[in-house]
Amino acid sequence: MSHKRIPKRKAAIAVGGVVALGAAAILLPSANASQDGAPDDAAAAPRTLKAGDASDLAARLAGTLGDAYAGAWYDGEGKRLVVNVVRGEGDMALKVRSAGAEVREVDNSMAELQAGAGTLKSEATIPGTSWAVDPRTNKILVTADSTVTGDKWDRLESTVESLGSGMATLKKSEGTFRTFVSGGDAIFAGGARCSLGFNVTAGDGSPAFLTAGHCAAAGDAWSDQQGGEPIATVDQALFPGDGDFALVRYDDPATEAPSEVNVGGQTVPIVQAAEATVGQQVFRMGSTTGLADGQVLGLDATVNYPEGTVTGLIQTDVCAEPGDSGGSLFTQDGLAIGLTSGGSGDCTVGGETFFQPVITALEAVGATLGDGGGAAAGDQADGQDAGAEQDGAGGDQGVQEQSDMGSDRHSGLTRTH
């Protein structure tokens, strides 16, 4: 993401100015536009959807289905939304099909899965563990890093078993859960390095950006050069607790802060913030490893870092390393999804990475992104087709990898002056 500050300086800050070794990315017009040309009598067939539109449709169906709703996920290959409906709710399944989504009958309700997550919170909040609901398996995905051994592992395992058969799966991660902050380049404070996430407009109209909340612990004043003069000051930050995000205001009110992500000499325009959808393909940009991609694995994830527990995160299989903290998670068609929080592994062996949802951060700090919207474009089209792809002439810009690359949401919010 490039940032041009005037009139004092014309240097640019770029998210991921240092791209991973050997990595290159180009921007191309979207080549997979399609039209929903199905006849009216085929309305029950699953519709072809963009991921952002699928997320919007899932949110609407969740409200319609009530207790029968058991989560949803995006089938990227088929470009369709799959909605879980509790077994035996035939009328609700019909509503899902009529809306253009695919139905899958499951045994575990969302209330039961959330109750299981509550049990894990009360009985197994152990540093080095995480859990999130995985709608593709209709189970809670529980992960333990390499530090969870001995009595801690036994405690976690017995808690998972107590949830009952078919309610949760337990896996071991080879790495160690940690926040991805380091020393180096990109944005700097107190000898620490993080990555800028997205440029935003603060509530009073001044230019600012979002990054990870744990980065704010390094200091209030941030620079675009190691040891350089400060250019921005932390205004609000949250970590740990109900999120991991910070609002950092540019010191010069004349700063031009375009809504875009720099992916190594080229930019992806960021049009709006959007909710993540399980199964969605996403891209991450960070100052250490550059551009990487993967899929969303779970939502509303809880991660028990050594510094404390963070809730409400997005779980992915996208790699990240120290220094990538705060970096942008976005989609090919320019939707802002998340801010890099932490995880395990690296971009050589892979691992899990967790992200702060952008929409939650924007709501908490009172900022806007892109064209001022806090949600995906699909929210603006009530009454219209819920998501047939219609990129059209001059369609969306896309990212394509060219080479191998390794409650109250405001509670606990702090303001730094």
Short mmCIF file of C-alpha atoms in Angstrom, two decimals:
data_model
loop_
_atom_site.label_atom_id
_atom_site.label_comp_id
_atom_site.label_asym_id
_atom_site.label_seq_id
_atom_site.Cartn_x
_atom_site.Cartn_y
_atom_site.Cartn_z
CA MET A 1 0.00 0.00 0.00
CA SER A 2 1.64 3.24 -1.02
CA HIS A 3 1.36 6.45 0.97
CA LYS A 4 2.42 9.83 -0.36
CA ARG A 5 2.83 12.58 2.20
CA ILE A 6 2.80 16.21 1.02
CA PRO A 7 4.13 18.83 1.04
CA LYS A 8 6.97 17.98 3.44
CA ARG A 9 8.12 14.79 1.81
CA LYS A 10 7.30 12.75 -1.24
CA ALA A 11 8.63 9.44 -0.05
CA ALA A 12 6.22 6.54 -0.21
CA ILE A 13 5.50 3.91 2.38
CA ALA A 14 4.74 0.57 0.79
CA VAL A 15 3.24 -2.36 2.60
CA GLY A 16 5.54 -5.22 1.78
CA GLY A 17 8.22 -3.03 0.24
CA VAL A 18 10.52 -6.00 0.62
CA VAL A 19 8.95 -8.88 -1.29
CA ALA A 20 9.81 -12.47 -0.42
CA LEU A 21 12.94 -13.76 -2.14
CA GLY A 22 12.12 -15.00 -5.62
CA ALA A 23 8.50 -13.82 -5.36
CA ALA A 24 6.88 -11.71 -8.03
CA ALA A 25 3.29 -10.65 -8.57
CA ILE A 26 1.44 -8.92 -11.36
CA LEU A 27 -1.94 -7.28 -11.62
CA LEU A 28 -4.18 -8.58 -14.35
CA PRO A 29 -7.78 -7.84 -15.33
CA SER A 30 -10.06 -10.53 -13.96
CA ALA A 31 -10.36 -13.20 -16.61
CA ASN A 32 -13.06 -15.33 -15.06
CA ALA A 33 -16.08 -13.05 -15.29
CA SER A 34 -19.32 -14.90 -15.88
CA GLN A 35 -22.99 -14.17 -16.24
CA ASP A 36 -25.77 -15.90 -14.36
CA GLY A 37 -27.76 -16.87 -17.39
CA ALA A 38 -29.81 -19.63 -15.78
CA PRO A 39 -33.46 -19.62 -16.76
CA ASP A 40 -36.11 -18.86 -14.13
CA ASP A 41 -37.14 -22.50 -13.80
CA ALA A 42 -33.57 -23.37 -12.73
CA ALA A 43 -33.64 -21.00 -9.74
CA ALA A 44 -33.06 -23.88 -7.32
CA ALA A 45 -29.63 -24.62 -8.80
CA PRO A 46 -26.67 -23.13 -6.87
CA ARG A 47 -25.67 -19.78 -8.31
CA THR A 48 -22.20 -18.77 -9.43
CA LEU A 49 -20.96 -16.30 -6.81
CA LYS A 50 -17.95 -14.19 -6.00
CA ALA A 51 -16.61 -14.82 -2.51
CA GLY A 52 -17.68 -11.38 -1.33
CA ASP A 53 -21.22 -11.89 -2.58
CA ALA A 54 -21.29 -15.37 -1.03
CA SER A 55 -20.40 -13.84 2.35
CA ASP A 56 -23.25 -11.38 2.02
CA LEU A 57 -25.70 -14.14 1.08
CA ALA A 58 -24.53 -16.29 3.99
CA ALA A 59 -25.18 -13.43 6.42
CA ARG A 60 -28.72 -12.97 5.10
CA LEU A 61 -29.47 -16.69 5.25
CA ALA A 62 -28.14 -16.92 8.80
CA GLY A 63 -30.78 -14.38 9.82
CA THR A 64 -33.51 -16.18 7.88
CA LEU A 65 -32.76 -19.72 9.08
CA GLY A 66 -32.37 -18.97 12.78
CA ASP A 67 -31.55 -22.07 14.85
CA ALA A 68 -31.50 -24.24 11.70
CA TYR A 69 -28.41 -22.40 10.41
CA ALA A 70 -25.16 -24.27 11.15
CA GLY A 71 -22.59 -22.20 9.26
CA ALA A 72 -21.59 -21.78 5.63
CA TRP A 73 -18.52 -21.97 3.44
CA TYR A 74 -17.42 -20.95 -0.03
CA ASP A 75 -16.55 -23.55 -2.65
CA GLY A 76 -13.90 -21.66 -4.61
CA GLU A 77 -13.66 -24.26 -7.36
CA GLY A 78 -17.38 -24.36 -8.02
CA LYS A 79 -17.85 -20.69 -7.06
CA ARG A 80 -20.89 -21.43 -4.95
CA LEU A 81 -22.00 -21.02 -1.36
CA VAL A 82 -22.61 -24.16 0.72
CA VAL A 83 -24.93 -23.67 3.69
CA ASN A 84 -25.20 -26.13 6.58
CA VAL A 85 -28.76 -26.79 7.78
CA VAL A 86 -29.50 -28.88 10.87
CA ARG A 87 -30.80 -32.27 9.83
CA GLY A 88 -34.58 -32.53 9.64
CA GLU A 89 -35.22 -28.87 8.75
CA GLY A 90 -36.59 -29.51 5.28
CA ASP A 91 -38.46 -26.20 4.98
CA MET A 92 -35.31 -24.28 5.79
CA ALA A 93 -33.31 -26.30 3.27
CA LEU A 94 -35.82 -25.25 0.61
CA LYS A 95 -35.25 -21.59 1.48
CA VAL A 96 -31.51 -22.06 1.04
CA ARG A 97 -31.93 -23.61 -2.39
CA SER A 98 -34.35 -20.88 -3.44
CA ALA A 99 -31.76 -18.26 -2.48
CA GLY A 100 -29.22 -19.87 -4.81
CA ALA A 101 -27.00 -21.71 -2.32
CA GLU A 102 -26.21 -25.40 -1.97
CA VAL A 103 -27.61 -27.20 1.08
CA ARG A 104 -25.78 -29.68 3.27
CA GLU A 105 -27.59 -31.36 6.18
CA VAL A 106 -25.46 -31.66 9.35
CA ASP A 107 -25.83 -32.90 12.92
CA ASN A 108 -24.23 -30.13 14.99
CA SER A 109 -26.14 -26.85 15.33
CA MET A 110 -24.32 -23.56 15.60
CA ALA A 111 -25.52 -23.23 19.20
CA GLU A 112 -23.97 -26.60 20.06
CA LEU A 113 -20.68 -25.68 18.39
CA GLN A 114 -20.56 -22.34 20.19
CA ALA A 115 -21.30 -24.07 23.49
CA GLY A 116 -18.37 -26.40 22.80
CA ALA A 117 -16.12 -23.41 22.18
CA GLY A 118 -17.31 -21.99 25.50
CA THR A 119 -16.26 -25.18 27.25
CA LEU A 120 -12.81 -24.96 25.68
CA LYS A 121 -12.53 -21.37 26.87
CA SER A 122 -13.40 -22.25 30.47
CA GLU A 123 -11.50 -25.55 30.68
CA ALA A 124 -8.58 -25.31 28.26
CA THR A 125 -7.37 -21.73 27.86
CA ILE A 126 -3.75 -22.80 27.54
CA PRO A 127 -1.03 -20.70 25.87
CA GLY A 128 -0.27 -22.25 22.49
CA THR A 129 -3.81 -23.38 21.71
CA SER A 130 -6.55 -22.14 19.40
CA TRP A 131 -10.02 -23.13 18.27
CA ALA A 132 -12.50 -22.09 15.61
CA VAL A 133 -15.68 -23.48 14.11
CA ASP A 134 -15.03 -25.20 10.76
CA PRO A 135 -18.30 -25.35 8.81
CA ARG A 136 -16.78 -27.70 6.22
CA THR A 137 -16.48 -30.46 8.84
CA ASN A 138 -19.31 -29.16 11.07
CA LYS A 139 -16.86 -29.42 13.98
CA ILE A 140 -14.64 -27.23 16.14
CA LEU A 141 -11.06 -27.27 14.88
CA VAL A 142 -8.75 -27.28 17.92
CA THR A 143 -5.02 -26.71 17.38
CA ALA A 144 -2.12 -27.04 19.80
CA ASP A 145 1.38 -25.76 19.06
CA SER A 146 4.66 -27.46 19.95
CA THR A 147 4.71 -26.00 23.51
CA VAL A 148 1.55 -27.88 24.54
CA THR A 149 2.93 -31.07 26.04
CA GLY A 150 2.61 -33.23 29.15
CA ASP A 151 -0.16 -32.21 31.54
CA LYS A 152 -1.23 -29.34 29.27
CA TRP A 153 -1.77 -31.70 26.35
CA ASP A 154 -3.63 -34.19 28.56
CA ARG A 155 -5.90 -31.40 29.81
CA LEU A 156 -6.63 -30.20 26.29
CA GLU A 157 -7.22 -33.70 24.96
CA SER A 158 -9.60 -34.62 27.78
CA THR A 159 -11.55 -31.37 27.29
CA VAL A 160 -11.97 -32.10 23.58
CA GLU A 161 -13.10 -35.65 24.36
CA SER A 162 -15.62 -34.33 26.89
CA LEU A 163 -17.39 -32.44 24.10
CA GLY A 164 -18.55 -35.75 22.68
CA SER A 165 -17.93 -37.70 19.52
CA GLY A 166 -18.29 -35.74 16.32
CA MET A 167 -18.05 -32.31 17.95
CA ALA A 168 -14.35 -31.39 17.61
CA THR A 169 -11.07 -32.41 16.03
CA LEU A 170 -7.66 -31.92 17.64
CA LYS A 171 -4.49 -31.36 15.65
CA LYS A 172 -0.88 -30.60 16.53
CA SER A 173 1.08 -27.75 14.94
CA GLU A 174 4.84 -28.10 14.55
CA GLY A 175 5.47 -24.41 15.18
CA THR A 176 4.79 -22.07 18.10
CA PHE A 177 1.96 -19.53 18.24
CA ARG A 178 3.41 -16.05 18.42
CA THR A 179 2.73 -12.56 17.22
CA PHE A 180 4.69 -11.65 14.09
CA VAL A 181 6.62 -8.56 15.17
CA SER A 182 10.34 -8.17 14.54
CA GLY A 183 13.17 -5.71 13.90
CA GLY A 184 13.99 -4.64 10.33
CA ASP A 185 12.17 -2.37 7.89
CA ALA A 186 8.62 -1.31 6.79
CA ILE A 187 7.03 0.62 9.70
CA PHE A 188 9.13 1.02 12.81
CA ALA A 189 8.82 1.93 16.48
CA GLY A 190 11.17 1.24 19.36
CA GLY A 191 13.35 -1.10 17.34
CA ALA A 192 10.38 -3.22 16.26
CA ARG A 193 9.13 -3.75 12.72
CA CYS A 194 5.57 -4.35 11.62
CA SER A 195 3.60 -4.00 8.40
CA LEU A 196 1.03 -1.40 7.53
CA GLY A 197 -2.38 -2.90 6.85
CA PHE A 198 -4.77 -0.51 5.14
CA ASN A 199 -5.03 3.24 4.81
CA VAL A 200 -8.25 4.55 6.33
CA THR A 201 -9.99 7.80 7.18
CA ALA A 202 -10.39 8.47 10.90
CA GLY A 203 -13.71 9.63 12.30
CA ASP A 204 -12.68 13.29 12.15
CA GLY A 205 -11.67 13.00 8.49
CA SER A 206 -7.91 12.82 9.06
CA PRO A 207 -5.69 10.24 7.27
CA ALA A 208 -4.65 7.16 9.23
CA PHE A 209 -3.88 3.47 8.85
CA LEU A 210 -4.69 0.18 10.53
CA THR A 211 -2.11 -2.28 11.79
CA ALA A 212 -1.91 -4.96 14.49
CA GLY A 213 -2.68 -3.93 18.06
CA HIS A 214 0.27 -5.81 19.49
CA CYS A 215 2.55 -3.65 17.34
CA ALA A 216 1.50 -0.62 19.38
CA ALA A 217 3.30 -2.07 22.41
CA ALA A 218 6.60 -1.16 20.72
CA GLY A 219 5.89 2.57 20.93
CA ASP A 220 3.51 5.38 20.05
CA ALA A 221 5.52 7.02 17.25
CA TRP A 222 6.03 5.13 13.96
CA SER A 223 8.38 5.82 11.07
CA ASP A 224 8.66 4.60 7.49
CA GLN A 225 12.43 4.17 7.88
CA GLN A 226 14.43 2.42 10.55
CA GLY A 227 15.69 5.15 12.86
CA GLY A 228 13.85 7.77 10.78
CA GLU A 229 11.67 10.68 11.85
CA PRO A 230 8.20 9.67 13.07
CA ILE A 231 5.40 10.11 10.55
CA ALA A 232 2.43 8.70 12.47
CA THR A 233 1.21 8.27 16.05
CA VAL A 234 -0.82 5.48 17.64
CA ASP A 235 -4.32 6.72 18.47
CA GLN A 236 -6.16 3.57 19.59
CA ALA A 237 -5.03 0.00 20.15
CA LEU A 238 -6.41 -3.29 21.42
CA PHE A 239 -4.42 -6.43 22.35
CA PRO A 240 -4.99 -8.90 23.86
CA GLY A 241 -8.76 -9.28 24.34
CA ASP A 242 -11.53 -8.94 21.77
CA GLY A 243 -9.17 -8.26 18.89
CA ASP A 244 -5.68 -7.28 17.72
CA PHE A 245 -5.77 -3.92 15.93
CA ALA A 246 -4.53 -0.35 16.14
CA LEU A 247 -5.47 2.95 14.50
CA VAL A 248 -2.37 5.03 13.72
CA ARG A 249 -2.85 8.65 12.57
CA TYR A 250 -0.49 10.36 10.13
CA ASP A 251 1.14 13.35 11.80
CA ASP A 252 0.83 15.47 8.66
CA PRO A 253 -2.90 16.08 7.99
CA ALA A 254 -2.04 16.71 4.30
CA THR A 255 -0.92 13.10 3.86
CA GLU A 256 -2.39 11.43 0.80
CA ALA A 257 -3.28 7.89 1.84
CA PRO A 258 -4.68 5.98 -1.15
CA SER A 259 -6.78 2.88 -0.59
CA GLU A 260 -4.57 0.29 -2.25
CA VAL A 261 -2.09 -2.48 -1.50
CA ASN A 262 1.38 -2.44 -3.02
CA VAL A 263 2.23 -6.00 -4.09
CA GLY A 264 5.75 -5.29 -5.26
CA GLY A 265 5.78 -2.33 -7.63
CA GLN A 266 2.14 -2.63 -8.63
CA THR A 267 -1.01 -1.93 -6.67
CA VAL A 268 -4.36 -3.58 -6.00
CA PRO A 269 -7.11 -0.98 -5.45
CA ILE A 270 -8.98 -1.66 -2.21
CA VAL A 271 -12.63 -0.77 -2.69
CA GLN A 272 -14.26 -1.83 0.59
CA ALA A 273 -13.97 -3.93 3.72
CA ALA A 274 -15.71 -7.30 3.76
CA GLU A 275 -16.38 -10.25 6.04
CA ALA A 276 -14.34 -13.39 5.47
CA THR A 277 -15.95 -16.62 4.29
CA VAL A 278 -14.58 -20.09 5.04
CA GLY A 279 -13.10 -21.54 1.84
CA GLN A 280 -12.41 -18.10 0.37
CA GLN A 281 -9.08 -17.53 -1.42
CA VAL A 282 -7.18 -14.64 0.15
CA PHE A 283 -3.85 -12.87 -0.31
CA ARG A 284 -1.56 -11.52 2.41
CA MET A 285 1.06 -8.82 1.98
CA GLY A 286 3.76 -8.32 4.60
CA SER A 287 7.09 -6.56 4.93
CA THR A 288 9.07 -9.77 5.57
CA THR A 289 7.68 -12.35 3.17
CA GLY A 290 5.88 -10.20 0.60
CA LEU A 291 2.88 -11.75 -1.12
CA ALA A 292 1.40 -15.10 -0.08
CA ASP A 293 -1.98 -16.69 -0.58
CA GLY A 294 -4.19 -19.40 0.84
CA GLN A 295 -7.67 -20.09 2.18
CA VAL A 296 -9.83 -19.08 5.10
CA LEU A 297 -10.19 -22.09 7.42
CA GLY A 298 -12.31 -20.79 10.29
CA LEU A 299 -14.05 -17.74 11.74
CA ASP A 300 -14.40 -16.29 15.24
CA ALA A 301 -11.18 -18.04 16.21
CA THR A 302 -9.74 -17.87 19.72
CA VAL A 303 -5.93 -17.85 20.01
CA ASN A 304 -4.07 -18.18 23.29
CA TYR A 305 -0.81 -16.29 22.75
CA PRO A 306 1.84 -16.10 25.49
CA GLU A 307 0.78 -12.46 26.00
CA GLY A 308 -2.88 -13.35 26.46
CA THR A 309 -6.02 -14.59 24.73
CA VAL A 310 -7.38 -12.92 21.59
CA THR A 311 -10.87 -13.69 20.29
CA GLY A 312 -12.81 -13.02 17.10
CA LEU A 313 -9.98 -13.78 14.64
CA ILE A 314 -9.90 -15.36 11.16
CA GLN A 315 -7.95 -18.63 10.85
CA THR A 316 -6.14 -19.34 7.56
CA ASP A 317 -3.45 -21.55 6.05
CA VAL A 318 -1.61 -18.50 4.68
CA CYS A 319 2.01 -18.38 5.83
CA ALA A 320 3.59 -15.43 7.66
CA GLU A 321 6.75 -14.59 9.58
CA PRO A 322 8.02 -12.01 12.09
CA GLY A 323 7.66 -8.51 10.66
CA ASP A 324 4.48 -9.39 8.75
CA SER A 325 2.30 -8.37 11.71
CA GLY A 326 -0.38 -5.86 10.80
CA GLY A 327 -0.07 -6.57 7.07
CA SER A 328 -3.09 -6.65 4.80
CA LEU A 329 -5.27 -9.67 4.02
CA PHE A 330 -7.36 -9.01 0.92
CA THR A 331 -9.08 -10.62 -2.05
CA GLN A 332 -8.29 -10.65 -5.74
CA ASP A 333 -11.08 -8.19 -6.45
CA GLY A 334 -9.98 -5.64 -3.86
CA LEU A 335 -11.88 -6.40 -0.66
CA ALA A 336 -10.08 -5.73 2.62
CA ILE A 337 -10.51 -8.78 4.88
CA GLY A 338 -8.00 -8.75 7.74
CA LEU A 339 -4.83 -7.61 9.51
CA THR A 340 -2.08 -10.13 10.29
CA SER A 341 -2.05 -11.03 13.98
CA GLY A 342 0.10 -14.12 14.54
CA GLY A 343 0.34 -17.88 14.24
CA SER A 344 2.83 -20.68 13.89
CA GLY A 345 5.25 -21.92 11.26
CA ASP A 346 6.83 -19.90 8.46
CA CYS A 347 6.78 -19.54 4.68
CA THR A 348 9.15 -22.49 4.23
CA VAL A 349 7.21 -25.19 6.08
CA GLY A 350 3.82 -23.45 6.22
CA GLY A 351 1.58 -23.17 9.24
CA GLU A 352 -1.49 -21.40 10.60
CA THR A 353 -1.93 -17.62 10.59
CA PHE A 354 -4.67 -15.65 12.31
CA PHE A 355 -6.04 -12.29 11.21
CA GLN A 356 -8.01 -9.50 12.81
CA PRO A 357 -11.22 -8.86 10.79
CA VAL A 358 -11.03 -5.40 9.21
CA ILE A 359 -14.75 -4.68 9.61
CA THR A 360 -14.56 -5.22 13.37
CA ALA A 361 -11.52 -2.95 13.64
CA LEU A 362 -13.17 -0.19 11.59
CA GLU A 363 -16.29 -0.28 13.74
CA ALA A 364 -14.27 -0.18 16.96
CA VAL A 365 -12.09 2.81 16.02
CA GLY A 366 -14.75 4.71 14.06
CA ALA A 367 -12.83 4.77 10.77
CA THR A 368 -13.80 4.15 7.13
CA LEU A 369 -11.95 2.47 4.28
CA GLY A 370 -12.10 2.68 0.49
CA ASP A 371 -15.25 4.40 -0.70
CA GLY A 372 -16.35 4.83 2.89
CA GLY A 373 -18.23 1.56 3.20
CA GLY A 374 -17.70 -0.86 6.03
CA ALA A 375 -18.97 -3.90 4.18
CA ALA A 376 -18.75 -5.58 0.83
CA ALA A 377 -20.44 -4.16 -2.21
CA GLY A 378 -23.08 -6.86 -2.05
CA ASP A 379 -24.65 -5.11 0.97
CA GLN A 380 -25.63 -2.21 -1.24
CA ALA A 381 -27.69 -4.31 -3.61
CA ASP A 382 -30.76 -5.38 -1.65
CA GLY A 383 -33.33 -6.89 -3.93
CA GLN A 384 -30.78 -7.60 -6.65
CA ASP A 385 -29.38 -10.97 -7.63
CA ALA A 386 -27.28 -12.04 -4.66
CA GLY A 387 -24.10 -12.52 -6.49
CA ALA A 388 -23.93 -13.61 -10.11
CA GLU A 389 -20.48 -12.57 -11.29
CA GLN A 390 -20.67 -9.62 -13.65
CA ASP A 391 -17.23 -8.12 -13.86
CA GLY A 392 -17.93 -6.60 -17.25
CA ALA A 393 -15.66 -4.47 -19.38
CA GLY A 394 -12.82 -2.89 -17.47
CA GLY A 395 -13.52 -5.36 -14.67
CA ASP A 396 -11.80 -5.92 -11.35
CA GLN A 397 -8.05 -5.91 -10.98
CA GLY A 398 -6.68 -9.24 -9.79
CA VAL A 399 -3.59 -10.69 -8.21
CA GLN A 400 -1.87 -13.64 -9.84
CA GLU A 401 1.23 -15.31 -8.46
CA GLN A 402 3.94 -15.83 -11.06
CA SER A 403 6.43 -17.84 -9.03
CA ASP A 404 6.76 -20.05 -5.96
CA MET A 405 6.29 -18.12 -2.69
CA GLY A 406 7.42 -19.58 0.12
CA SER A 407 -20.33 -9.00 23.88
CA ASP A 408 -18.84 -5.52 23.39
CA ARG A 409 -16.18 -5.25 20.79
CA HIS A 410 -14.99 -1.96 22.29
CA SER A 411 -14.23 -3.39 25.72
CA GLY A 412 -10.54 -3.09 26.52
CA LEU A 413 -9.96 -0.55 23.74
CA THR A 414 -7.10 1.77 24.71
CA ARG A 415 -6.32 5.23 23.45
CA THR A 416 -2.75 6.50 23.29
CA HIS A 417 -1.97 10.21 23.12
#
